[in-house]
PDB file of C-alpha atoms in Angstrom:
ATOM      1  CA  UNK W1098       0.000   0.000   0.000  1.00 63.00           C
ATOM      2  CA  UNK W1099       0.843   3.325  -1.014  1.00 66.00           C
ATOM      3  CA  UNK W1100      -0.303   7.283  -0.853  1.00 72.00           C
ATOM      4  CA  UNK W1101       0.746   9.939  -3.039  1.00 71.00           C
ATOM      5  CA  UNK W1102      -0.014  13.879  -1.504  1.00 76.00           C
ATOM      6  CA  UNK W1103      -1.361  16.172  -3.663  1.00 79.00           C
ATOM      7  CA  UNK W1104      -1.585  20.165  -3.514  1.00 83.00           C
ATOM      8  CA  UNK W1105      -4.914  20.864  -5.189  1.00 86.00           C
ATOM      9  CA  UNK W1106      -6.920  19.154  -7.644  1.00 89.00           C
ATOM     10  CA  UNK W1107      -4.649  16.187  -8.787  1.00 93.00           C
ATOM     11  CA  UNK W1108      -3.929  15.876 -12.456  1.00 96.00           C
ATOM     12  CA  UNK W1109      -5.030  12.649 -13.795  1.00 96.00           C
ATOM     13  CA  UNK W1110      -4.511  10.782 -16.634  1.00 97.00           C
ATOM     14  CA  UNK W1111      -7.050   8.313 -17.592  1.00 97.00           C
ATOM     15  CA  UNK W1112      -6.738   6.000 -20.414  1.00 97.00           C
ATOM     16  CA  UNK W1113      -9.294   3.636 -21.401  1.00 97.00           C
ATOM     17  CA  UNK W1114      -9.097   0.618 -23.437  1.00 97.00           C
ATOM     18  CA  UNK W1115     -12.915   0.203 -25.166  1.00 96.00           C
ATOM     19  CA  UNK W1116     -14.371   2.084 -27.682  1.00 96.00           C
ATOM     20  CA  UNK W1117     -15.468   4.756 -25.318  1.00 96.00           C
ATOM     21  CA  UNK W1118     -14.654   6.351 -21.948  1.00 97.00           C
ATOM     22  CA  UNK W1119     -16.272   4.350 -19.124  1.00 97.00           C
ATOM     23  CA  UNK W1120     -18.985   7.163 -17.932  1.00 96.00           C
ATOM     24  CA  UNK W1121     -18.875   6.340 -14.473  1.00 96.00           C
ATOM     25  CA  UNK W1122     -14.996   6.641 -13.917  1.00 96.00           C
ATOM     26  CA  UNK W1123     -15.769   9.991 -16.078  1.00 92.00           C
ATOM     27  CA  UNK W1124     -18.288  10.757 -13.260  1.00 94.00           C
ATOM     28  CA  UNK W1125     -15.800  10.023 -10.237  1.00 94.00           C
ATOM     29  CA  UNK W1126     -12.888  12.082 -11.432  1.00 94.00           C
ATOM     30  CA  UNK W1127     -15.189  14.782 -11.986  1.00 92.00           C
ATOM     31  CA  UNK W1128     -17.110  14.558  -8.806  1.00 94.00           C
ATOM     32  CA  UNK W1129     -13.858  13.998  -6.835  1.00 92.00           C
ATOM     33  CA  UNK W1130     -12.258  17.194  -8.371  1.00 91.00           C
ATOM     34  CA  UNK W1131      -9.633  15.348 -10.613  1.00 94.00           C
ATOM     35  CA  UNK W1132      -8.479  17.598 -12.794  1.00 95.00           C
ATOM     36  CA  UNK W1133      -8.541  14.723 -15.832  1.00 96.00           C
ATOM     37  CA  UNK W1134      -7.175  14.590 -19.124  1.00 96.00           C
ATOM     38  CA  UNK W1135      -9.150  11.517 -20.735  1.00 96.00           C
ATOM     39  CA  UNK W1136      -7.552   9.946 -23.696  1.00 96.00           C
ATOM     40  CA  UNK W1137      -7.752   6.435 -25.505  1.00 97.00           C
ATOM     41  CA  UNK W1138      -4.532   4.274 -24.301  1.00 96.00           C
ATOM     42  CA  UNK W1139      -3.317   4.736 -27.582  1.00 95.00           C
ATOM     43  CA  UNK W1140      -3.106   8.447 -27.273  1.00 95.00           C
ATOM     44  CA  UNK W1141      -0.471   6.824 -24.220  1.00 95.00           C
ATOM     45  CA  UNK W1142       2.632   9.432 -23.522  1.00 94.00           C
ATOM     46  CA  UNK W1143       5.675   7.892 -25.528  1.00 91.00           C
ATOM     47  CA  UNK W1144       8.055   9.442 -23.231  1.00 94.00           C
ATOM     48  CA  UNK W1145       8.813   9.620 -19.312  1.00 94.00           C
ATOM     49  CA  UNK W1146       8.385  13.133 -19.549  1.00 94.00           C
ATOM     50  CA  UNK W1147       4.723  12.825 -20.816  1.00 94.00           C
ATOM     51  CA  UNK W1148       4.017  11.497 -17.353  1.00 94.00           C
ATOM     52  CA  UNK W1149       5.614  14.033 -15.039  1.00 91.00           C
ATOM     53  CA  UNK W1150       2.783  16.195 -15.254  1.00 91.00           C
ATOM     54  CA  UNK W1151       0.043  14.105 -14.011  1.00 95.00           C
ATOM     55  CA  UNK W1152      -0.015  13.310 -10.243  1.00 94.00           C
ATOM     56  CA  UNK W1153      -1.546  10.179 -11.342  1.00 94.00           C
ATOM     57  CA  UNK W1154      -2.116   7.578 -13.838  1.00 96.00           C
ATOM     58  CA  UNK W1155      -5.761   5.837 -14.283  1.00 97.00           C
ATOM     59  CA  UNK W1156      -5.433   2.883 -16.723  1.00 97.00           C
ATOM     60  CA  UNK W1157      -9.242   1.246 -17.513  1.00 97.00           C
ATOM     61  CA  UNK W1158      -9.522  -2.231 -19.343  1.00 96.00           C
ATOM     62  CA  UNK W1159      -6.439  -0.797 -21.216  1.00 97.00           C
ATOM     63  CA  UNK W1160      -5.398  -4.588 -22.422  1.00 94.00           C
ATOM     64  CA  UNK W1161      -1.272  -5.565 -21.527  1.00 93.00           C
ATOM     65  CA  UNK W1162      -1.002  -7.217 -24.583  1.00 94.00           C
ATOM     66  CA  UNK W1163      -1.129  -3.267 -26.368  1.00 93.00           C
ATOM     67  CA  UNK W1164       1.775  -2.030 -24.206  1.00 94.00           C
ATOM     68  CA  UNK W1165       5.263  -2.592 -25.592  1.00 93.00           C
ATOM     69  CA  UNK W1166       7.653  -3.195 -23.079  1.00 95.00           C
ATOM     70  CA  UNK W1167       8.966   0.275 -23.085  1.00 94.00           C
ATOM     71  CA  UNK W1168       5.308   1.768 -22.203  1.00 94.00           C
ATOM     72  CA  UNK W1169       5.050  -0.839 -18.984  1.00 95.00           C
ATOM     73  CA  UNK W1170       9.006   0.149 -17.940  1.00 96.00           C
ATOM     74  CA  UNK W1171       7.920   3.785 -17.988  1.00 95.00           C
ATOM     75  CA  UNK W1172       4.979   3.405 -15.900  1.00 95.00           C
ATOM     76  CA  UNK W1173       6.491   1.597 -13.494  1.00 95.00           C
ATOM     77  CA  UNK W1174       9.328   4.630 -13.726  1.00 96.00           C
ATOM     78  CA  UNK W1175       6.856   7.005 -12.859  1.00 95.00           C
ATOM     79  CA  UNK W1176       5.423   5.220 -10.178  1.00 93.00           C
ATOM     80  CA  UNK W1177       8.550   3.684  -8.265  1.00 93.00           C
ATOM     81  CA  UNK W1178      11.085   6.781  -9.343  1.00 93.00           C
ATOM     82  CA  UNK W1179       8.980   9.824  -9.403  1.00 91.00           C
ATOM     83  CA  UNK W1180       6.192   8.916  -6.973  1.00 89.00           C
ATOM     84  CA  UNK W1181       3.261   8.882  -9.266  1.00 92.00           C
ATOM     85  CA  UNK W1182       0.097   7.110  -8.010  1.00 90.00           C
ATOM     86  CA  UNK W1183      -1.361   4.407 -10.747  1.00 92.00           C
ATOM     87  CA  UNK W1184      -4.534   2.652 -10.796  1.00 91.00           C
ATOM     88  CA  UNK W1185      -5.072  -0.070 -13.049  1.00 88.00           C
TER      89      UNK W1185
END
């Protein structure tokens, strides 16, 4: 178990793996103040740095098998090196 401390609204990323969004993840971030950039996982950063603005990282039915082993390393950069929170 782990916490990550936020000032403010924390950014979030949220990347979803269906077609569409899930609307009620959509609902929580906004109802819990998330300030939430929502994208498709293929819209995923392709650098480290792509990360270090969000305090953290929402993955949704976003499928392993579409990560290249490069995407899952930086991830778990973010998370173990820079203290990002993830939620898969």
């Amino acid at each position: 178990e782990a916490f990550t401390i936020v000032q403010g609204r924390p950014k979030t990323l949220y990347l979803y793996g269906d077609a569409q969004p899930s609307p009620a993840i959509a609902r929580v971030l906004a109802e819990g103040s998330f300030a939430a950039t929502v994208r498709s996982h293929q819209s995923m950063p392709a650098t480290l740095a792509g990360f270090q603005d969000y305090d953290l990282v929402v993955f949704d039915n976003v499928p392993a098998a579409t990560l290249t082993k490069n995407q899952m390393k930086m991830v778990q950069t973010y998370v173990r090196d820079l203290g990002g929170g993830f939620r898969p």
